[in-house]
């Protein structure tokens, strides 16, 4: 999945067009993500993500069979195109979600069993003369590019697996629309909506057998991580207040 506010000029990586493309320096600054207010995460990331970010849910539409799906995201800001974790070139958290760390590379699924590697052509650290090569003289992927491809495919696989978690929440009718409102010290009113969170009341009212089912499938532990993560909404408010001064 390619986030439009992260990849300014996404193009398919091509062994002919990009034969001599090199990475001049490793990705160690995060200005490119300054307008990304949230990114999809995989279930395997929840234990790390919940310690730094609010975990919310967004509607990702319906599949070919008409089934609705939702996905978890790590929220970076309270308004569109706002990333409160980017501070100059630095990222203000111990853990950076996998899809952000993969930048300037990305992956997109074009068919059920086919994916393509993408790059952001607008990334300023590409070079034609120096750095780590993506392809060898024969146009074959370098070891570094193969490692990137393996990592991207792993991320994509884990995100696809995470769809089970969202489906389980929908089937149990545990999600509710969320609207977060706060007042900054300056008096400015802010609100965040378009997200969903777990309805704690409905969770408590689930039959015991359903709770056991969610526990054994691993869904319950992910719900708990989501609940823990919600405390970070106030942190985002505090950071926004500091930034507005």
PDB file of N, CA and C in Angstrom, residues 108-144:
ATOM      1  N   UNK A 108       2.994  -2.662  -3.751  1.00  0.00           N
ATOM      2  CA  UNK A 108       1.578  -2.574  -4.087  1.00  0.00           C
ATOM      3  C   UNK A 108       1.121  -3.889  -4.699  1.00  0.00           C
ATOM      4  N   UNK A 109      -0.078  -4.293  -4.360  1.00  0.00           N
ATOM      5  CA  UNK A 109      -0.628  -5.544  -4.877  1.00  0.00           C
ATOM      6  C   UNK A 109      -1.468  -5.234  -6.113  1.00  0.00           C
ATOM      7  N   UNK A 110      -1.108  -5.836  -7.238  1.00  0.00           N
ATOM      8  CA  UNK A 110      -1.832  -5.600  -8.484  1.00  0.00           C
ATOM      9  C   UNK A 110      -2.780  -6.751  -8.811  1.00  0.00           C
ATOM     10  N   UNK A 111      -2.481  -7.931  -8.284  1.00  0.00           N
ATOM     11  CA  UNK A 111      -3.357  -9.092  -8.425  1.00  0.00           C
ATOM     12  C   UNK A 111      -3.307  -9.860  -7.113  1.00  0.00           C
ATOM     13  N   UNK A 112      -4.166 -10.859  -6.976  1.00  0.00           N
ATOM     14  CA  UNK A 112      -4.224 -11.612  -5.732  1.00  0.00           C
ATOM     15  C   UNK A 112      -2.873 -12.219  -5.363  1.00  0.00           C
ATOM     16  N   UNK A 113      -2.115 -12.629  -6.389  1.00  0.00           N
ATOM     17  CA  UNK A 113      -0.838 -13.294  -6.126  1.00  0.00           C
ATOM     18  C   UNK A 113       0.346 -12.547  -6.741  1.00  0.00           C
ATOM     19  N   UNK A 114       0.170 -11.259  -7.028  1.00  0.00           N
ATOM     20  CA  UNK A 114       1.247 -10.498  -7.654  1.00  0.00           C
ATOM     21  C   UNK A 114       1.406  -9.133  -7.002  1.00  0.00           C
ATOM     22  N   UNK A 115       2.648  -8.806  -6.636  1.00  0.00           N
ATOM     23  CA  UNK A 115       2.961  -7.502  -6.065  1.00  0.00           C
ATOM     24  C   UNK A 115       4.077  -6.850  -6.874  1.00  0.00           C
ATOM     25  N   UNK A 116       4.159  -5.532  -6.789  1.00  0.00           N
ATOM     26  CA  UNK A 116       5.203  -4.776  -7.459  1.00  0.00           C
ATOM     27  C   UNK A 116       5.941  -3.924  -6.439  1.00  0.00           C
ATOM     28  N   UNK A 117       7.257  -3.812  -6.607  1.00  0.00           N
ATOM     29  CA  UNK A 117       8.050  -2.945  -5.749  1.00  0.00           C
ATOM     30  C   UNK A 117       7.970  -1.528  -6.305  1.00  0.00           C
ATOM     31  N   UNK A 118       7.696  -0.574  -5.438  1.00  0.00           N
ATOM     32  CA  UNK A 118       7.587   0.819  -5.826  1.00  0.00           C
ATOM     33  C   UNK A 118       8.702   1.624  -5.152  1.00  0.00           C
ATOM     34  N   UNK A 119       9.006   2.772  -5.728  1.00  0.00           N
ATOM     35  CA  UNK A 119       9.902   3.726  -5.085  1.00  0.00           C
ATOM     36  C   UNK A 119       9.298   5.117  -5.206  1.00  0.00           C
ATOM     37  N   UNK A 120       9.730   6.022  -4.340  1.00  0.00           N
ATOM     38  CA  UNK A 120       9.330   7.420  -4.459  1.00  0.00           C
ATOM     39  C   UNK A 120      10.400   8.124  -5.286  1.00  0.00           C
ATOM     40  N   UNK A 121      10.063   8.453  -6.515  1.00  0.00           N
ATOM     41  CA  UNK A 121      11.020   9.080  -7.423  1.00  0.00           C
ATOM     42  C   UNK A 121      11.412  10.477  -6.955  1.00  0.00           C
ATOM     43  N   UNK A 122      10.615  11.051  -6.038  1.00  0.00           N
ATOM     44  CA  UNK A 122      10.895  12.404  -5.554  1.00  0.00           C
ATOM     45  C   UNK A 122      11.836  12.412  -4.349  1.00  0.00           C
ATOM     46  N   UNK A 123      12.201  11.238  -3.859  1.00  0.00           N
ATOM     47  CA  UNK A 123      13.114  11.181  -2.711  1.00  0.00           C
ATOM     48  C   UNK A 123      14.452  11.806  -3.093  1.00  0.00           C
ATOM     49  N   UNK A 124      14.964  12.752  -2.305  1.00  0.00           N
ATOM     50  CA  UNK A 124      16.167  13.494  -2.700  1.00  0.00           C
ATOM     51  C   UNK A 124      17.481  12.723  -2.598  1.00  0.00           C
ATOM     52  N   UNK A 125      17.482  11.567  -1.967  1.00  0.00           N
ATOM     53  CA  UNK A 125      18.745  10.855  -1.759  1.00  0.00           C
ATOM     54  C   UNK A 125      19.058   9.796  -2.807  1.00  0.00           C
ATOM     55  N   UNK A 126      18.308   9.782  -3.906  1.00  0.00           N
ATOM     56  CA  UNK A 126      18.692   8.911  -5.015  1.00  0.00           C
ATOM     57  C   UNK A 126      19.915   9.497  -5.700  1.00  0.00           C
ATOM     58  N   UNK A 127      20.760   8.627  -6.230  1.00  0.00           N
ATOM     59  CA  UNK A 127      21.953   9.070  -6.949  1.00  0.00           C
ATOM     60  C   UNK A 127      22.204   8.145  -8.135  1.00  0.00           C
ATOM     61  N   UNK A 128      22.833   8.652  -9.148  1.00  0.00           N
ATOM     62  CA  UNK A 128      23.243   7.853 -10.304  1.00  0.00           C
ATOM     63  C   UNK A 128      24.746   7.592 -10.295  1.00  0.00           C
ATOM     64  N   UNK A 129      25.440   8.175  -9.328  1.00  0.00           N
ATOM     65  CA  UNK A 129      26.907   8.109  -9.347  1.00  0.00           C
ATOM     66  C   UNK A 129      27.522   7.443  -8.121  1.00  0.00           C
ATOM     67  N   UNK A 130      26.878   7.542  -6.958  1.00  0.00           N
ATOM     68  CA  UNK A 130      27.492   6.985  -5.758  1.00  0.00           C
ATOM     69  C   UNK A 130      26.437   6.442  -4.811  1.00  0.00           C
ATOM     70  N   UNK A 131      26.879   5.530  -3.956  1.00  0.00           N
ATOM     71  CA  UNK A 131      25.973   4.958  -2.983  1.00  0.00           C
ATOM     72  C   UNK A 131      25.759   3.467  -3.201  1.00  0.00           C
ATOM     73  N   UNK A 132      24.730   2.930  -2.571  1.00  0.00           N
ATOM     74  CA  UNK A 132      24.407   1.504  -2.652  1.00  0.00           C
ATOM     75  C   UNK A 132      23.570   1.221  -3.895  1.00  0.00           C
ATOM     76  N   UNK A 133      24.084   0.368  -4.763  1.00  0.00           N
ATOM     77  CA  UNK A 133      23.396   0.068  -6.026  1.00  0.00           C
ATOM     78  C   UNK A 133      22.187  -0.836  -5.807  1.00  0.00           C
ATOM     79  N   UNK A 134      21.139  -0.599  -6.605  1.00  0.00           N
ATOM     80  CA  UNK A 134      19.944  -1.447  -6.553  1.00  0.00           C
ATOM     81  C   UNK A 134      20.055  -2.633  -7.510  1.00  0.00           C
ATOM     82  N   UNK A 135      20.807  -2.440  -8.596  1.00  0.00           N
ATOM     83  CA  UNK A 135      20.978  -3.504  -9.591  1.00  0.00           C
ATOM     84  C   UNK A 135      22.460  -3.641  -9.932  1.00  0.00           C
ATOM     85  N   UNK A 136      22.849  -4.863 -10.333  1.00  0.00           N
ATOM     86  CA  UNK A 136      24.230  -5.053 -10.778  1.00  0.00           C
ATOM     87  C   UNK A 136      24.344  -4.723 -12.270  1.00  0.00           C
ATOM     88  N   UNK A 137      25.520  -4.923 -12.836  1.00  0.00           N
ATOM     89  CA  UNK A 137      25.753  -4.566 -14.238  1.00  0.00           C
ATOM     90  C   UNK A 137      24.883  -5.351 -15.210  1.00  0.00           C
ATOM     91  N   UNK A 138      24.390  -6.503 -14.790  1.00  0.00           N
ATOM     92  CA  UNK A 138      23.531  -7.332 -15.637  1.00  0.00           C
ATOM     93  C   UNK A 138      22.050  -6.984 -15.490  1.00  0.00           C
ATOM     94  N   UNK A 139      21.772  -6.003 -14.630  1.00  0.00           N
ATOM     95  CA  UNK A 139      20.382  -5.633 -14.401  1.00  0.00           C
ATOM     96  C   UNK A 139      19.680  -6.519 -13.402  1.00  0.00           C
ATOM     97  N   UNK A 140      20.457  -7.328 -12.687  1.00  0.00           N
ATOM     98  CA  UNK A 140      19.878  -8.205 -11.673  1.00  0.00           C
ATOM     99  C   UNK A 140      19.824  -7.483 -10.332  1.00  0.00           C
ATOM    100  N   UNK A 141      18.828  -7.772  -9.507  1.00  0.00           N
ATOM    101  CA  UNK A 141      18.728  -7.117  -8.201  1.00  0.00           C
ATOM    102  C   UNK A 141      19.974  -7.380  -7.353  1.00  0.00           C
ATOM    103  N   UNK A 142      20.462  -6.354  -6.688  1.00  0.00           N
ATOM    104  CA  UNK A 142      21.603  -6.505  -5.792  1.00  0.00           C
ATOM    105  C   UNK A 142      21.155  -7.211  -4.519  1.00  0.00           C
ATOM    106  N   UNK A 143      22.098  -7.637  -3.704  1.00  0.00           N
ATOM    107  CA  UNK A 143      21.762  -8.267  -2.428  1.00  0.00           C
ATOM    108  C   UNK A 143      20.954  -7.322  -1.556  1.00  0.00           C
ATOM    109  N   UNK A 144      21.312  -6.041  -1.597  1.00  0.00           N
ATOM    110  CA  UNK A 144      20.583  -5.050  -0.798  1.00  0.00           C
ATOM    111  C   UNK A 144      19.137  -4.930  -1.262  1.00  0.00           C
TER     112      UNK A 144
END
